[in-house]
Short mmCIF file of C-alpha atoms in Angstrom, two decimals:
data_model
loop_
_atom_site.label_atom_id
_atom_site.label_comp_id
_atom_site.label_asym_id
_atom_site.label_seq_id
_atom_site.Cartn_x
_atom_site.Cartn_y
_atom_site.Cartn_z
CA UNK A 15 -14.14 16.00 79.61
CA UNK A 16 -13.12 15.55 76.02
CA UNK A 17 -14.97 12.89 74.11
CA UNK A 18 -12.88 10.45 72.09
CA UNK A 19 -13.09 11.08 68.35
CA UNK A 20 -15.46 8.76 66.60
CA UNK A 21 -13.94 6.77 63.77
CA UNK A 22 -14.84 8.33 60.46
CA UNK A 23 -16.69 6.01 58.10
CA UNK A 24 -15.88 5.90 54.41
CA UNK A 25 -17.50 8.63 52.33
CA UNK A 26 -18.51 8.85 48.71
CA UNK A 27 -15.34 10.91 48.19
CA UNK A 28 -13.24 7.99 49.46
CA UNK A 29 -15.05 5.60 47.12
CA UNK A 30 -14.52 7.91 44.15
CA UNK A 31 -10.81 8.23 44.91
CA UNK A 32 -10.38 4.47 45.34
CA UNK A 33 -12.20 3.73 42.07
CA UNK A 34 -10.58 6.62 40.17
CA UNK A 35 -13.90 8.13 39.09
CA UNK A 36 -16.00 11.18 39.89
CA UNK A 37 -18.47 11.33 42.77
CA UNK A 38 -21.29 11.62 40.22
CA UNK A 39 -20.25 8.30 38.69
CA UNK A 40 -20.31 6.68 42.15
CA UNK A 41 -23.78 8.14 42.67
CA UNK A 42 -24.95 6.68 39.36
CA UNK A 43 -23.69 3.22 40.33
CA UNK A 44 -25.33 3.41 43.77
CA UNK A 45 -28.63 4.44 42.18
CA UNK A 46 -28.40 1.88 39.36
CA UNK A 47 -28.03 4.64 36.79
CA UNK A 48 -27.68 3.93 33.10
CA UNK A 49 -24.71 4.74 30.83
CA UNK A 50 -22.03 3.50 33.24
CA UNK A 51 -19.49 1.19 31.64
CA UNK A 52 -19.42 -2.27 33.18
CA UNK A 53 -15.73 -2.00 34.05
CA UNK A 54 -16.41 1.33 35.79
CA UNK A 55 -19.40 -0.11 37.63
CA UNK A 56 -17.29 -3.03 38.87
CA UNK A 57 -14.47 -0.72 40.02
CA UNK A 58 -16.96 1.35 42.04
CA UNK A 59 -18.63 -1.71 43.53
CA UNK A 60 -15.23 -3.14 44.50
CA UNK A 61 -14.29 0.15 46.17
CA UNK A 62 -17.59 0.21 48.06
CA UNK A 63 -16.99 -3.31 49.33
CA UNK A 64 -13.32 -2.76 50.24
CA UNK A 65 -14.12 0.44 52.16
CA UNK A 66 -17.31 -0.90 53.73
CA UNK A 67 -19.06 2.20 52.47
CA UNK A 68 -22.66 2.68 53.60
CA UNK A 69 -24.59 5.12 51.36
CA UNK A 70 -26.46 7.86 53.17
CA UNK A 71 -30.11 7.03 52.50
CA UNK A 72 -31.27 10.61 52.87
CA UNK A 73 -28.64 11.85 50.45
CA UNK A 74 -29.48 8.98 48.12
CA UNK A 75 -33.14 9.94 48.05
CA UNK A 76 -32.20 13.53 47.20
CA UNK A 77 -30.07 12.41 44.25
CA UNK A 78 -32.84 10.12 43.06
CA UNK A 79 -35.31 12.99 43.28
CA UNK A 80 -33.04 15.09 41.11
CA UNK A 81 -31.91 17.74 43.62
CA UNK A 82 -28.34 18.83 43.23
CA UNK A 83 -26.11 20.44 45.84
CA UNK A 84 -23.63 22.85 44.28
CA UNK A 85 -20.83 24.61 46.13
CA UNK A 86 -20.10 28.22 45.22
CA UNK A 87 -16.68 29.38 46.35
CA UNK A 88 -15.90 33.07 46.02
CA UNK A 89 -13.50 35.73 47.19
CA UNK A 90 -13.29 38.86 45.08
CA UNK A 91 -12.41 42.38 46.26
CA UNK A 92 -14.83 43.98 43.78
CA UNK A 93 -18.24 44.25 45.44
CA UNK A 94 -19.88 45.14 42.13
CA UNK A 95 -18.46 42.08 40.37
CA UNK A 96 -19.50 39.75 43.18
CA UNK A 97 -23.00 41.20 43.33
CA UNK A 98 -23.57 40.41 39.65
CA UNK A 99 -21.91 37.00 40.00
CA UNK A 100 -24.07 35.93 42.94
CA UNK A 101 -27.28 37.17 41.32
CA UNK A 102 -26.40 35.07 38.27
CA UNK A 103 -25.83 31.84 40.20
CA UNK A 104 -28.87 32.35 42.46
CA UNK A 105 -31.19 32.95 39.51
CA UNK A 106 -29.90 29.89 37.66
CA UNK A 107 -30.08 27.73 40.80
CA UNK A 108 -33.71 28.74 41.24
CA UNK A 109 -34.49 27.83 37.64
CA UNK A 110 -32.69 24.49 37.89
CA UNK A 111 -33.91 23.49 41.35
CA UNK A 112 -30.37 23.26 42.71
CA UNK A 113 -29.32 24.01 46.28
CA UNK A 114 -26.33 26.32 46.65
CA UNK A 115 -23.84 26.12 49.51
CA UNK A 116 -21.61 29.20 49.73
CA UNK A 117 -18.03 29.42 50.95
CA UNK A 118 -16.31 32.81 51.07
CA UNK A 119 -12.65 33.69 51.30
CA UNK A 120 -11.44 37.05 52.53
CA UNK A 121 -10.27 39.89 50.26
CA UNK A 122 -9.36 37.80 47.25
CA UNK A 123 -7.66 35.06 49.27
CA UNK A 124 -8.55 31.37 49.15
CA UNK A 125 -10.80 30.00 51.90
CA UNK A 126 -9.00 27.96 54.56
CA UNK A 127 -8.61 24.27 53.63
CA UNK A 128 -10.80 23.33 56.62
CA UNK A 129 -13.62 25.45 55.16
CA UNK A 130 -13.33 23.61 51.86
CA UNK A 131 -13.34 20.27 53.68
CA UNK A 132 -16.55 21.34 55.45
CA UNK A 133 -18.03 22.13 52.05
CA UNK A 134 -17.16 18.66 50.78
CA UNK A 135 -18.71 17.11 53.87
CA UNK A 136 -22.08 18.64 52.97
CA UNK A 137 -22.31 16.31 49.98
CA UNK A 138 -21.91 18.85 47.17
CA UNK A 139 -21.76 17.23 43.74
CA UNK A 140 -19.96 20.05 41.94
CA UNK A 141 -18.43 23.47 42.57
CA UNK A 142 -18.53 26.86 40.83
CA UNK A 143 -15.44 29.01 41.39
CA UNK A 144 -15.56 32.81 41.11
CA UNK A 145 -12.36 34.63 40.11
CA UNK A 146 -9.64 34.52 41.24
CA UNK A 147 -10.24 31.15 42.93
CA UNK A 148 -10.34 29.25 39.66
CA UNK A 149 -6.59 29.84 39.57
CA UNK A 150 -5.88 28.99 43.20
CA UNK A 151 -3.67 25.90 43.42
CA UNK A 152 -4.89 25.21 46.98
CA UNK A 153 -8.55 25.24 46.00
CA UNK A 154 -8.11 23.31 42.77
CA UNK A 155 -5.94 20.62 44.44
CA UNK A 156 -8.51 19.98 47.17
CA UNK A 157 -11.37 19.74 44.66
CA UNK A 158 -9.34 17.60 42.29
CA UNK A 159 -8.51 15.17 45.08
CA UNK A 160 -12.25 14.90 45.79
CA UNK A 161 -12.96 14.13 42.10
CA UNK A 162 -15.50 16.94 41.96
CA UNK A 163 -16.57 18.53 38.66
CA UNK A 164 -15.69 22.24 38.67
CA UNK A 165 -16.89 25.26 36.69
CA UNK A 166 -14.53 28.25 36.58
CA UNK A 167 -15.72 31.78 35.79
CA UNK A 168 -13.63 34.55 34.17
CA UNK A 169 -10.25 32.86 34.04
CA UNK A 170 -8.02 34.47 31.43
CA UNK A 171 -6.42 31.11 30.65
CA UNK A 172 -8.97 28.42 31.43
CA UNK A 173 -7.82 25.18 33.07
CA UNK A 174 -7.97 22.08 30.90
CA UNK A 175 -9.79 19.95 33.47
CA UNK A 176 -12.80 22.18 34.20
CA UNK A 177 -15.81 23.84 32.64
CA UNK A 178 -14.82 27.41 31.82
CA UNK A 179 -17.02 30.43 31.09
CA UNK A 180 -15.28 33.67 30.15
CA UNK A 181 -14.85 36.40 27.58
CA UNK A 182 -11.78 36.89 25.41
CA UNK A 183 -10.00 39.33 27.74
CA UNK A 184 -7.14 39.97 25.34
CA UNK A 185 -9.43 40.84 22.43
CA UNK A 186 -11.68 42.97 24.65
CA UNK A 187 -8.71 44.97 25.90
CA UNK A 188 -7.37 45.33 22.35
CA UNK A 189 -10.76 46.68 21.28
CA UNK A 190 -10.81 49.33 24.02
CA UNK A 191 -7.20 50.37 23.42
CA UNK A 192 -7.83 50.57 19.68
CA UNK A 193 -10.79 52.84 20.43
CA UNK A 194 -8.53 55.18 22.42
CA UNK A 195 -5.94 55.19 19.64
CA UNK A 196 -8.59 55.95 17.03
CA UNK A 197 -9.68 58.94 19.13
CA UNK A 198 -6.11 60.21 18.75
CA UNK A 199 -4.56 59.27 22.10
CA UNK A 200 -0.90 58.31 21.92
CA UNK A 201 0.23 58.38 25.55
CA UNK A 202 -2.04 56.04 27.45
CA UNK A 203 -1.73 55.07 31.09
CA UNK A 204 -2.72 51.48 31.84
CA UNK A 205 -3.60 50.24 35.34
CA UNK A 206 -2.86 46.53 35.51
CA UNK A 207 -5.17 44.28 37.53
CA UNK A 208 -4.33 41.77 40.26
CA UNK A 209 -1.07 40.02 39.27
CA UNK A 210 -2.42 36.72 40.62
CA UNK A 211 -5.17 36.61 37.96
CA UNK A 212 -4.47 35.55 34.39
CA UNK A 213 -7.20 37.90 33.13
CA UNK A 214 -4.93 40.78 34.21
CA UNK A 215 -2.11 39.53 32.01
CA UNK A 216 -4.47 38.93 29.08
CA UNK A 217 -5.86 42.46 29.28
CA UNK A 218 -2.36 43.91 29.43
CA UNK A 219 -1.28 41.88 26.40
CA UNK A 220 -4.30 43.06 24.44
CA UNK A 221 -3.51 46.70 25.18
CA UNK A 222 0.15 46.21 24.31
CA UNK A 223 -0.73 44.60 20.99
CA UNK A 224 -2.97 47.51 20.00
CA UNK A 225 -0.37 50.14 20.96
CA UNK A 226 2.45 48.29 19.20
CA UNK A 227 0.61 48.61 15.89
CA UNK A 228 0.50 52.43 16.01
CA UNK A 229 3.69 54.41 15.46
CA UNK A 230 4.42 56.90 18.23
CA UNK A 231 1.95 55.36 20.69
CA UNK A 232 3.10 54.38 24.17
CA UNK A 233 1.58 52.49 27.09
CA UNK A 234 2.63 53.65 30.57
CA UNK A 235 1.98 51.04 33.27
CA UNK A 236 1.06 51.14 36.94
CA UNK A 237 0.17 48.14 39.09
CA UNK A 238 -3.30 47.83 40.60
CA UNK A 239 -5.22 45.06 42.35
CA UNK A 240 -8.81 45.42 41.01
CA UNK A 241 -9.73 47.55 44.07
CA UNK A 242 -10.75 51.20 44.31
CA UNK A 243 -7.88 51.93 46.71
CA UNK A 244 -5.29 50.43 44.39
CA UNK A 245 -6.75 52.51 41.56
CA UNK A 246 -6.21 55.70 43.56
CA UNK A 247 -2.56 54.85 44.18
CA UNK A 248 -1.91 53.75 40.59
CA UNK A 249 -3.50 56.88 39.10
CA UNK A 250 -1.48 59.19 41.34
CA UNK A 251 1.65 57.31 40.28
CA UNK A 252 0.82 57.58 36.57
CA UNK A 253 0.05 61.30 36.64
CA UNK A 254 3.10 62.11 38.80
CA UNK A 255 5.36 60.11 36.51
CA UNK A 256 3.94 61.37 33.21
CA UNK A 257 1.74 64.51 33.26
CA UNK A 258 1.48 64.33 29.44
CA UNK A 259 -0.83 61.31 29.54
CA UNK A 260 -4.10 62.01 27.76
CA UNK A 261 -5.93 58.78 28.65
CA UNK A 262 -6.01 56.14 31.37
CA UNK A 263 -7.33 52.63 30.77
CA UNK A 264 -8.01 50.84 34.07
CA UNK A 265 -8.40 47.05 34.05
CA UNK A 266 -11.74 47.23 35.88
CA UNK A 267 -14.39 49.83 36.65
CA UNK A 268 -13.54 50.13 40.35
CA UNK A 269 -10.04 51.30 39.45
CA UNK A 270 -11.39 53.50 36.64
CA UNK A 271 -13.75 55.19 39.13
CA UNK A 272 -10.72 55.86 41.32
CA UNK A 273 -8.92 57.39 38.33
CA UNK A 274 -11.83 59.77 37.77
CA UNK A 275 -11.73 60.75 41.45
CA UNK A 276 -8.01 61.53 41.30
CA UNK A 277 -8.51 63.57 38.13
CA UNK A 278 -11.22 65.65 39.81
CA UNK A 279 -9.02 66.17 42.86
CA UNK A 280 -6.29 67.49 40.54
CA UNK A 281 -8.78 69.79 38.81
CA UNK A 282 -8.56 67.82 35.55
CA UNK A 283 -11.74 67.70 33.53
CA UNK A 284 -12.81 64.22 32.38
CA UNK A 285 -12.78 63.79 29.44
CA UNK A 286 -11.56 67.19 28.19
CA UNK A 287 -8.22 67.00 30.01
CA UNK A 288 -8.05 63.25 30.65
CA UNK A 289 -9.99 60.39 29.10
CA UNK A 290 -10.71 57.50 31.50
CA UNK A 291 -12.04 54.06 30.53
CA UNK A 292 -12.71 50.87 32.46
CA UNK A 293 -13.63 47.23 32.13
CA UNK A 294 -16.66 45.16 33.33
CA UNK A 295 -19.57 47.64 33.02
CA UNK A 296 -20.27 47.32 36.72
CA UNK A 297 -22.86 49.48 38.51
CA UNK A 298 -20.24 52.09 39.36
CA UNK A 299 -19.75 52.79 35.64
CA UNK A 300 -23.09 54.59 35.50
CA UNK A 301 -23.27 56.04 39.02
CA UNK A 302 -20.32 58.42 38.80
CA UNK A 303 -19.82 61.52 36.67
CA UNK A 304 -19.03 61.31 33.91
CA UNK A 305 -20.36 57.79 33.31
CA UNK A 306 -17.62 55.46 32.12
CA UNK A 307 -16.84 54.20 28.68
CA UNK A 308 -16.08 50.57 29.41
CA UNK A 309 -16.04 46.97 28.19
CA UNK A 310 -19.18 45.12 29.18
CA UNK A 311 -18.27 41.74 30.61
CA UNK A 312 -21.58 39.86 31.13
CA UNK A 313 -20.76 38.73 34.68
CA UNK A 314 -24.31 37.72 35.61
CA UNK A 315 -24.68 35.70 32.42
CA UNK A 316 -21.25 34.11 32.85
CA UNK A 317 -22.14 32.93 36.35
CA UNK A 318 -25.50 31.57 35.19
CA UNK A 319 -23.97 29.75 32.22
CA UNK A 320 -21.27 28.24 34.44
CA UNK A 321 -23.86 26.81 36.83
CA UNK A 322 -26.08 25.66 33.96
CA UNK A 323 -23.21 23.82 32.23
CA UNK A 324 -22.11 22.24 35.49
CA UNK A 325 -25.64 20.97 36.19
CA UNK A 326 -25.95 19.67 32.62
CA UNK A 327 -22.69 17.76 33.07
CA UNK A 328 -23.82 16.29 36.39
CA UNK A 329 -27.14 15.18 34.93
CA UNK A 330 -25.67 13.94 31.67
CA UNK A 331 -26.26 10.23 30.90
CA UNK A 332 -22.68 10.07 29.66
CA UNK A 333 -20.08 9.50 32.39
CA UNK A 334 -18.21 12.75 33.04
CA UNK A 335 -19.66 14.23 29.86
CA UNK A 336 -19.04 17.91 29.16
CA UNK A 337 -16.93 18.70 32.23
CA UNK A 338 -14.08 20.37 30.32
CA UNK A 339 -15.91 22.65 27.88
CA UNK A 340 -14.69 26.23 27.29
CA UNK A 341 -17.49 28.75 26.70
CA UNK A 342 -16.43 32.20 25.42
CA UNK A 343 -19.19 34.83 25.62
CA UNK A 344 -19.39 38.14 23.74
CA UNK A 345 -18.01 41.38 25.12
CA UNK A 346 -19.38 44.80 24.16
CA UNK A 347 -17.67 48.19 23.95
CA UNK A 348 -19.93 50.69 25.74
CA UNK A 349 -19.29 54.35 24.86
CA UNK A 350 -20.37 56.94 27.43
CA UNK A 351 -19.13 60.38 28.47
CA UNK A 352 -15.66 59.68 29.88
CA UNK A 353 -13.91 59.60 26.49
CA UNK A 354 -12.99 62.32 24.01
CA UNK A 355 -10.14 63.07 21.60
CA UNK A 356 -7.12 64.58 23.34
CA UNK A 357 -7.00 68.37 23.43
CA UNK A 358 -5.47 70.04 20.37
CA UNK A 359 -6.50 67.10 18.20
CA UNK A 360 -8.85 68.53 15.57
CA UNK A 361 -9.85 65.25 13.96
CA UNK A 362 -9.49 61.58 14.61
CA UNK A 363 -10.08 58.52 12.47
CA UNK A 364 -13.34 56.63 12.71
CA UNK A 365 -13.40 54.26 15.65
CA UNK A 366 -13.01 50.60 14.75
CA UNK A 367 -14.53 47.86 16.83
CA UNK A 368 -12.89 44.67 15.58
CA UNK A 369 -13.80 41.71 17.77
CA UNK A 370 -16.71 43.33 19.59
CA UNK A 371 -20.14 44.80 19.12
CA UNK A 372 -20.39 48.56 19.70
CA UNK A 373 -23.11 50.07 21.85
CA UNK A 374 -23.47 53.86 22.18
#
């Protein structure tokens, strides 16, 4: 026999929405925290009274003791990227004494709304979003409605209402493309990343800008999706369409590894016959032959900084302080064995590394 649904009591999310403040501000009022404006305190107290909200004493004691519950929502097809991301947030959570609650979507897709609602019901006080979920309208709308502070990692165009931690994708891509041009390459294949991620567009624009500045240079495009399989398809397409390409720049290392595989299958030597470069400096960049020249995106550090900044904002004595900061970390051009001047080029200009540090 089905039991009748119990009426749902008001939650801290309901109080925050009624008062027009964040859940952290409601928590400060409940716990008699300092640095809450009197008008804000009154609005929260009125909402508590109107909704007959009863604070959860166990949750209240946890907040008072300083423990934070942080949601981590992720769904990324690159296993290497996600490994570094999760290590970064776990290490920072351990250092900060925060409890992480993980929610995973499938194959780059957003988690189901019911899964996000379950996350909110656990009492999380903030959320870290791995790419591409920082750009998911479904995810952001649900979190915005709950008045939760959010930290977004690796968004090419960071949202105005969240903490953002990223690199300058456009400049990083310009740096790599400029490196290829300085080696003497003029026909460069470019594998574009997932079209649903703004970082993909930023990397494409950076490559285009570098090529546009060099007479006779051309960028030949193929669409990828940041997965190894999409890199295989895109590389086959590029080489079938234009056998005169001397270099391929893939928007991440998974796709670059696929490009190396296709080159080997076609009996092309990398880098003598075809230069291949990637982006991220993931584990795969050093586990294949030849090891990849790539852009090092400090994924582990980005994840750790995102969680650190979110925790700082939650613990700040200033209401909602620091929840919209944009943190841009350094990228590094890493030169390994997958790059060389194109054949029949006797000399090439010195490589320039504007906008990045160079590590050989």
